[in-house]
GROMACS .gro file of C-alpha atoms in nm:
model
  336
    1UNK     CA    1  -3.058   0.502   4.441
    2UNK     CA    2  -2.981   0.832   4.269
    3UNK     CA    3  -2.646   0.860   4.455
    4UNK     CA    4  -2.563   0.502   4.361
    5UNK     CA    5  -2.624   0.571   3.990
    6UNK     CA    6  -2.416   0.890   4.010
    7UNK     CA    7  -2.131   0.699   4.174
    8UNK     CA    8  -2.153   0.424   3.912
    9UNK     CA    9  -2.145   0.681   3.632
   10UNK     CA   10  -1.838   0.849   3.783
   11UNK     CA   11  -1.666   0.510   3.822
   12UNK     CA   12  -1.734   0.414   3.459
   13UNK     CA   13  -1.616   0.753   3.336
   14UNK     CA   14  -1.293   0.735   3.535
   15UNK     CA   15  -1.238   0.376   3.425
   16UNK     CA   16  -1.276   0.468   3.060
   17UNK     CA   17  -1.019   0.746   3.089
   18UNK     CA   18  -0.788   0.527   3.294
   19UNK     CA   19  -0.788   0.249   3.036
   20UNK     CA   20  -0.441   0.110   2.976
   21UNK     CA   21  -0.270   0.236   2.664
   22UNK     CA   22  -0.001   0.083   2.446
   23UNK     CA   23   0.205   0.350   2.274
   24UNK     CA   24   0.359   0.320   1.929
   25UNK     CA   25   0.728   0.412   1.941
   26UNK     CA   26   0.903   0.543   1.631
   27UNK     CA   27   1.261   0.429   1.682
   28UNK     CA   28   1.586   0.491   1.498
   29UNK     CA   29   1.658   0.709   1.198
   30UNK     CA   30   1.454   0.714   0.880
   31UNK     CA   31   1.677   0.599   0.590
   32UNK     CA   32   1.705   0.844   0.303
   33UNK     CA   33   1.903   0.685   0.022
   34UNK     CA   34   1.699   0.852  -0.249
   35UNK     CA   35   1.719   1.185  -0.423
   36UNK     CA   36   1.437   1.349  -0.230
   37UNK     CA   37   1.543   1.606   0.028
   38UNK     CA   38   1.255   1.791   0.189
   39UNK     CA   39   1.243   2.076   0.436
   40UNK     CA   40   0.961   1.967   0.666
   41UNK     CA   41   0.703   1.692   0.693
   42UNK     CA   42   0.338   1.793   0.706
   43UNK     CA   43   0.079   1.533   0.804
   44UNK     CA   44  -0.288   1.555   0.703
   45UNK     CA   45  -0.499   1.317   0.910
   46UNK     CA   46  -0.791   1.211   0.688
   47UNK     CA   47  -0.889   0.906   0.892
   48UNK     CA   48  -1.261   0.858   0.945
   49UNK     CA   49  -1.186   0.645   1.251
   50UNK     CA   50  -0.912   0.799   1.466
   51UNK     CA   51  -0.897   0.494   1.697
   52UNK     CA   52  -0.608   0.271   1.589
   53UNK     CA   53  -0.733  -0.025   1.787
   54UNK     CA   54  -0.818  -0.173   2.128
   55UNK     CA   55  -0.630  -0.503   2.140
   56UNK     CA   56  -0.553  -0.790   2.382
   57UNK     CA   57  -0.198  -0.791   2.524
   58UNK     CA   58  -0.005  -1.046   2.726
   59UNK     CA   59  -0.100  -1.381   2.872
   60UNK     CA   60  -0.401  -1.233   3.051
   61UNK     CA   61  -0.532  -1.067   2.732
   62UNK     CA   62  -0.550  -0.723   2.890
   63UNK     CA   63  -0.734  -0.488   2.657
   64UNK     CA   64  -0.533  -0.176   2.577
   65UNK     CA   65  -0.588   0.112   2.343
   66UNK     CA   66  -0.312   0.151   2.083
   67UNK     CA   67  -0.210   0.510   2.019
   68UNK     CA   68   0.076   0.746   1.944
   69UNK     CA   69   0.228   0.921   2.242
   70UNK     CA   70   0.143   1.273   2.123
   71UNK     CA   71  -0.076   1.201   1.824
   72UNK     CA   72   0.004   1.077   1.475
   73UNK     CA   73   0.084   1.424   1.334
   74UNK     CA   74   0.315   1.523   1.616
   75UNK     CA   75   0.500   1.192   1.641
   76UNK     CA   76   0.558   1.152   1.267
   77UNK     CA   77   0.679   1.510   1.216
   78UNK     CA   78   0.907   1.487   1.521
   79UNK     CA   79   1.053   1.156   1.399
   80UNK     CA   80   1.115   1.308   1.056
   81UNK     CA   81   1.274   1.621   1.200
   82UNK     CA   82   1.522   1.418   1.407
   83UNK     CA   83   1.620   1.201   1.109
   84UNK     CA   84   1.644   1.455   0.826
   85UNK     CA   85   1.872   1.751   0.876
   86UNK     CA   86   1.959   1.818   0.511
   87UNK     CA   87   1.659   2.034   0.444
   88UNK     CA   88   1.529   2.112   0.098
   89UNK     CA   89   1.333   2.364  -0.106
   90UNK     CA   90   1.012   2.159  -0.099
   91UNK     CA   91   0.806   2.017   0.185
   92UNK     CA   92   0.692   1.657   0.218
   93UNK     CA   93   0.321   1.594   0.280
   94UNK     CA   94   0.168   1.273   0.410
   95UNK     CA   95  -0.206   1.215   0.382
   96UNK     CA   96  -0.313   0.943   0.629
   97UNK     CA   97  -0.638   0.783   0.516
   98UNK     CA   98  -0.642   0.473   0.734
   99UNK     CA   99  -0.443   0.310   1.012
  100UNK     CA  100  -0.630   0.046   1.212
  101UNK     CA  101  -0.526  -0.268   1.400
  102UNK     CA  102  -0.746  -0.563   1.483
  103UNK     CA  103  -0.691  -0.918   1.611
  104UNK     CA  104  -0.867  -1.244   1.525
  105UNK     CA  105  -0.805  -1.509   1.789
  106UNK     CA  106  -0.771  -1.851   1.628
  107UNK     CA  107  -0.780  -2.072   1.936
  108UNK     CA  108  -0.436  -2.198   1.835
  109UNK     CA  109  -0.084  -2.095   1.935
  110UNK     CA  110  -0.078  -1.807   1.686
  111UNK     CA  111  -0.343  -1.540   1.636
  112UNK     CA  112  -0.403  -1.330   1.328
  113UNK     CA  113  -0.335  -0.956   1.333
  114UNK     CA  114  -0.474  -0.727   1.064
  115UNK     CA  115  -0.342  -0.379   0.990
  116UNK     CA  116  -0.535  -0.152   0.753
  117UNK     CA  117  -0.279   0.085   0.608
  118UNK     CA  118  -0.343   0.373   0.365
  119UNK     CA  119  -0.095   0.659   0.314
  120UNK     CA  120  -0.020   0.897   0.028
  121UNK     CA  121   0.288   1.116  -0.020
  122UNK     CA  122   0.321   1.446  -0.205
  123UNK     CA  123   0.595   1.700  -0.268
  124UNK     CA  124   0.472   2.050  -0.180
  125UNK     CA  125   0.611   2.366  -0.337
  126UNK     CA  126   0.412   2.674  -0.234
  127UNK     CA  127   0.048   2.587  -0.298
  128UNK     CA  128   0.129   2.317  -0.550
  129UNK     CA  129   0.143   1.944  -0.475
  130UNK     CA  130   0.290   1.665  -0.685
  131UNK     CA  131   0.233   1.296  -0.624
  132UNK     CA  132   0.523   1.083  -0.495
  133UNK     CA  133   0.405   0.749  -0.356
  134UNK     CA  134   0.114   0.569  -0.194
  135UNK     CA  135   0.035   0.239  -0.026
  136UNK     CA  136  -0.322   0.127   0.023
  137UNK     CA  137  -0.326  -0.228   0.149
  138UNK     CA  138  -0.392  -0.467   0.435
  139UNK     CA  139  -0.107  -0.632   0.627
  140UNK     CA  140  -0.164  -0.969   0.791
  141UNK     CA  141   0.043  -1.100   1.081
  142UNK     CA  142   0.056  -1.440   1.248
  143UNK     CA  143   0.207  -1.460   1.596
  144UNK     CA  144   0.128  -1.569   1.950
  145UNK     CA  145   0.154  -1.209   2.077
  146UNK     CA  146   0.033  -1.054   1.755
  147UNK     CA  147  -0.086  -0.727   1.918
  148UNK     CA  148   0.261  -0.666   2.055
  149UNK     CA  149   0.421  -0.751   1.719
  150UNK     CA  150   0.207  -0.500   1.529
  151UNK     CA  151   0.263  -0.217   1.776
  152UNK     CA  152   0.638  -0.270   1.811
  153UNK     CA  153   0.703  -0.304   1.440
  154UNK     CA  154   0.482  -0.040   1.282
  155UNK     CA  155   0.790   0.182   1.270
  156UNK     CA  156   0.954  -0.071   1.032
  157UNK     CA  157   0.664  -0.035   0.787
  158UNK     CA  158   0.663   0.344   0.818
  159UNK     CA  159   1.040   0.355   0.774
  160UNK     CA  160   1.014   0.151   0.455
  161UNK     CA  161   0.730   0.374   0.338
  162UNK     CA  162   0.952   0.679   0.390
  163UNK     CA  163   1.232   0.507   0.197
  164UNK     CA  164   1.007   0.439  -0.101
  165UNK     CA  165   0.882   0.798  -0.086
  166UNK     CA  166   1.233   0.943  -0.086
  167UNK     CA  167   1.324   0.739  -0.393
  168UNK     CA  168   1.014   0.843  -0.586
  169UNK     CA  169   1.026   1.123  -0.840
  170UNK     CA  170   0.738   1.374  -0.828
  171UNK     CA  171   0.494   1.331  -1.115
  172UNK     CA  172   0.489   1.622  -1.355
  173UNK     CA  173   0.134   1.741  -1.300
  174UNK     CA  174   0.018   1.978  -1.030
  175UNK     CA  175  -0.255   1.928  -0.772
  176UNK     CA  176  -0.419   2.155  -0.517
  177UNK     CA  177  -0.497   2.088  -0.151
  178UNK     CA  178  -0.855   1.975  -0.227
  179UNK     CA  179  -0.734   1.719  -0.483
  180UNK     CA  180  -0.482   1.557  -0.250
  181UNK     CA  181  -0.738   1.536   0.030
  182UNK     CA  182  -0.971   1.339  -0.195
  183UNK     CA  183  -0.714   1.178  -0.420
  184UNK     CA  184  -0.913   0.866  -0.505
  185UNK     CA  185  -1.174   1.072  -0.688
  186UNK     CA  186  -0.890   1.221  -0.896
  187UNK     CA  187  -0.754   0.876  -0.984
  188UNK     CA  188  -1.104   0.753  -1.072
  189UNK     CA  189  -1.097   0.984  -1.375
  190UNK     CA  190  -0.823   0.779  -1.540
  191UNK     CA  191  -0.932   0.644  -1.878
  192UNK     CA  192  -0.896   0.279  -1.771
  193UNK     CA  193  -1.179   0.340  -1.522
  194UNK     CA  194  -1.400   0.573  -1.729
  195UNK     CA  195  -1.381   0.419  -2.077
  196UNK     CA  196  -1.636   0.151  -2.159
  197UNK     CA  197  -1.372  -0.066  -2.324
  198UNK     CA  198  -0.996  -0.097  -2.289
  199UNK     CA  199  -0.784  -0.010  -2.592
  200UNK     CA  200  -0.613  -0.304  -2.759
  201UNK     CA  201  -0.236  -0.283  -2.766
  202UNK     CA  202   0.071  -0.321  -2.548
  203UNK     CA  203   0.156  -0.113  -2.243
  204UNK     CA  204   0.510  -0.094  -2.108
  205UNK     CA  205   0.421   0.045  -1.765
  206UNK     CA  206   0.129   0.098  -1.528
  207UNK     CA  207   0.100   0.470  -1.605
  208UNK     CA  208   0.037   0.414  -1.977
  209UNK     CA  209  -0.218   0.141  -1.904
  210UNK     CA  210  -0.429   0.335  -1.655
  211UNK     CA  211  -0.418   0.642  -1.882
  212UNK     CA  212  -0.492   0.413  -2.179
  213UNK     CA  213  -0.194   0.518  -2.390
  214UNK     CA  214  -0.073   0.201  -2.566
  215UNK     CA  215   0.250   0.194  -2.768
  216UNK     CA  216   0.197   0.368  -3.102
  217UNK     CA  217   0.152   0.157  -3.410
  218UNK     CA  218  -0.017  -0.171  -3.492
  219UNK     CA  219   0.155  -0.449  -3.299
  220UNK     CA  220   0.100  -0.818  -3.364
  221UNK     CA  221   0.132  -1.059  -3.073
  222UNK     CA  222   0.352  -1.356  -3.158
  223UNK     CA  223   0.330  -1.672  -2.945
  224UNK     CA  224   0.524  -1.990  -2.896
  225UNK     CA  225   0.370  -2.324  -2.998
  226UNK     CA  226   0.207  -2.372  -2.659
  227UNK     CA  227   0.038  -2.032  -2.676
  228UNK     CA  228   0.273  -1.850  -2.439
  229UNK     CA  229   0.342  -1.492  -2.550
  230UNK     CA  230   0.684  -1.449  -2.712
  231UNK     CA  231   0.687  -1.086  -2.827
  232UNK     CA  232   0.498  -0.800  -2.989
  233UNK     CA  233   0.603  -0.697  -3.341
  234UNK     CA  234   0.516  -0.409  -3.569
  235UNK     CA  235   0.639  -0.325  -3.919
  236UNK     CA  236   0.702   0.039  -4.004
  237UNK     CA  237   0.874   0.176  -4.314
  238UNK     CA  238   0.988  -0.175  -4.399
  239UNK     CA  239   1.155  -0.223  -4.060
  240UNK     CA  240   1.039  -0.450  -3.780
  241UNK     CA  241   1.028  -0.336  -3.421
  242UNK     CA  242   1.019  -0.620  -3.169
  243UNK     CA  243   0.929  -0.591  -2.801
  244UNK     CA  244   0.998  -0.908  -2.598
  245UNK     CA  245   0.727  -1.026  -2.360
  246UNK     CA  246   0.932  -0.957  -2.046
  247UNK     CA  247   0.924  -0.583  -2.127
  248UNK     CA  248   0.545  -0.573  -2.157
  249UNK     CA  249   0.362  -0.465  -1.839
  250UNK     CA  250   0.011  -0.536  -1.972
  251UNK     CA  251  -0.130  -0.621  -2.311
  252UNK     CA  252  -0.493  -0.585  -2.416
  253UNK     CA  253  -0.642  -0.814  -2.679
  254UNK     CA  254  -1.007  -0.796  -2.786
  255UNK     CA  255  -1.074  -0.566  -2.491
  256UNK     CA  256  -0.932  -0.814  -2.236
  257UNK     CA  257  -0.623  -0.717  -2.034
  258UNK     CA  258  -0.344  -0.952  -1.924
  259UNK     CA  259  -0.083  -0.859  -1.662
  260UNK     CA  260   0.277  -0.978  -1.676
  261UNK     CA  261   0.370  -1.172  -1.361
  262UNK     CA  262   0.649  -1.400  -1.248
  263UNK     CA  263   0.440  -1.702  -1.352
  264UNK     CA  264   0.332  -1.557  -1.687
  265UNK     CA  265   0.054  -1.330  -1.808
  266UNK     CA  266  -0.261  -1.344  -1.598
  267UNK     CA  267  -0.601  -1.202  -1.681
  268UNK     CA  268  -0.703  -0.871  -1.524
  269UNK     CA  269  -1.053  -0.828  -1.385
  270UNK     CA  270  -1.224  -0.505  -1.294
  271UNK     CA  271  -1.475  -0.395  -1.033
  272UNK     CA  272  -1.547  -0.086  -0.825
  273UNK     CA  273  -1.222  -0.122  -0.625
  274UNK     CA  274  -1.008  -0.127  -0.939
  275UNK     CA  275  -0.822  -0.384  -1.149
  276UNK     CA  276  -0.714  -0.710  -0.993
  277UNK     CA  277  -0.573  -1.055  -1.068
  278UNK     CA  278  -0.759  -1.356  -0.929
  279UNK     CA  279  -0.470  -1.578  -0.827
  280UNK     CA  280  -0.266  -1.728  -0.545
  281UNK     CA  281  -0.034  -1.449  -0.425
  282UNK     CA  282   0.255  -1.696  -0.411
  283UNK     CA  283   0.247  -1.717  -0.794
  284UNK     CA  284   0.331  -1.347  -0.833
  285UNK     CA  285   0.688  -1.366  -0.700
  286UNK     CA  286   0.990  -1.595  -0.723
  287UNK     CA  287   1.004  -1.853  -0.446
  288UNK     CA  288   1.301  -1.684  -0.279
  289UNK     CA  289   1.098  -1.366  -0.226
  290UNK     CA  290   0.925  -1.313   0.105
  291UNK     CA  291   0.567  -1.324  -0.018
  292UNK     CA  292   0.409  -1.088   0.228
  293UNK     CA  293   0.658  -0.804   0.202
  294UNK     CA  294   0.728  -0.849  -0.165
  295UNK     CA  295   0.360  -0.789  -0.219
  296UNK     CA  296   0.333  -0.501   0.021
  297UNK     CA  297   0.614  -0.285  -0.108
  298UNK     CA  298   0.776  -0.475  -0.392
  299UNK     CA  299   1.083  -0.526  -0.173
  300UNK     CA  300   1.241  -0.804   0.028
  301UNK     CA  301   1.498  -0.816   0.305
  302UNK     CA  302   1.558  -0.842   0.675
  303UNK     CA  303   1.251  -0.636   0.757
  304UNK     CA  304   1.039  -0.946   0.697
  305UNK     CA  305   1.203  -1.135   0.981
  306UNK     CA  306   1.181  -0.832   1.209
  307UNK     CA  307   0.807  -0.799   1.159
  308UNK     CA  308   0.687  -1.156   1.168
  309UNK     CA  309   0.817  -1.475   1.324
  310UNK     CA  310   0.782  -1.756   1.068
  311UNK     CA  311   0.430  -1.651   0.965
  312UNK     CA  312   0.223  -1.887   0.755
  313UNK     CA  313  -0.115  -1.721   0.700
  314UNK     CA  314  -0.305  -1.967   0.485
  315UNK     CA  315  -0.456  -1.685   0.277
  316UNK     CA  316  -0.118  -1.634   0.110
  317UNK     CA  317  -0.162  -1.977  -0.051
  318UNK     CA  318  -0.528  -1.940  -0.144
  319UNK     CA  319  -0.666  -1.781  -0.459
  320UNK     CA  320  -0.778  -1.425  -0.393
  321UNK     CA  321  -0.804  -1.081  -0.549
  322UNK     CA  322  -0.470  -0.901  -0.576
  323UNK     CA  323  -0.511  -0.540  -0.694
  324UNK     CA  324  -0.281  -0.331  -0.914
  325UNK     CA  325  -0.229   0.015  -0.769
  326UNK     CA  326  -0.294   0.271  -1.047
  327UNK     CA  327  -0.039   0.516  -0.903
  328UNK     CA  328   0.252   0.282  -0.834
  329UNK     CA  329   0.191  -0.036  -1.031
  330UNK     CA  330   0.249  -0.238  -0.712
  331UNK     CA  331   0.036  -0.522  -0.581
  332UNK     CA  332  -0.206  -0.450  -0.298
  333UNK     CA  333  -0.402  -0.697  -0.089
  334UNK     CA  334  -0.749  -0.624   0.041
  335UNK     CA  335  -0.918  -0.853   0.289
  336UNK     CA  336  -1.284  -0.853   0.382
   0.00000   0.00000   0.00000
């Protein structure tokens, strides 16, 4: 009996190590059409769960562990090195907080794939770091072979993330290594989160809103007959300054905030995760925009077709909480 148990233990151990793996391949060159040229890429892996996912593949639903060939640090830095030969005085730093895949089988032709994605980018000069870009969201996919789609197309998402990072200008305040490793706690000190009440006024961008720095002066909100906001006006030294509604990012009236969207100003709500709009995501973008990728990165294009084959996740058309990222002003989706 003892020998049988030992043999069984050895078999299970060998089986666990011999489990099939599906490797993420980072293909092609990383586009750099921005102004950011960096010497090297450094990757800080802050993930609590280092397992990307164990997913069903193929007709027989074979369970395979998804992973990078040599590890996320090694593969990302190698991909960057092959694509960026210009060099630069500063280094680029990625902080990876989350990267997890999961699949929900629907019993229909197409299954749902979910990718938790959280990365932050910083420019490093000596011991000083400056914020560049971040994306903290959840991607949803709908496809018959959704595991395969996520694995084969992660490089598209990462490539687009690099592109947005290269185009970003470093913010003009310095951080240390501890602050970038726990960046959310740094952001939580913004006045929009710490103040008991939001300041009334108009805000022309996300940075001024989250730091609670409204436009100077006493502005009056002027509306059309139906109540739709027309403009904000202030009188100073006998002269009127007018700011049309399309230039206003957020306005706050009686402590309540309203965010400018494609379908008009919508009320902002707040809870522990941040500020969000309770709406149908389809109302946030023009109809010609690809909803999913417009929301993810604020961009549209051929990447949408490359990643998903005619996806129609019903959640896109249902009312939900769409968050405003305090560091980029972009929309982020979070699914339970």
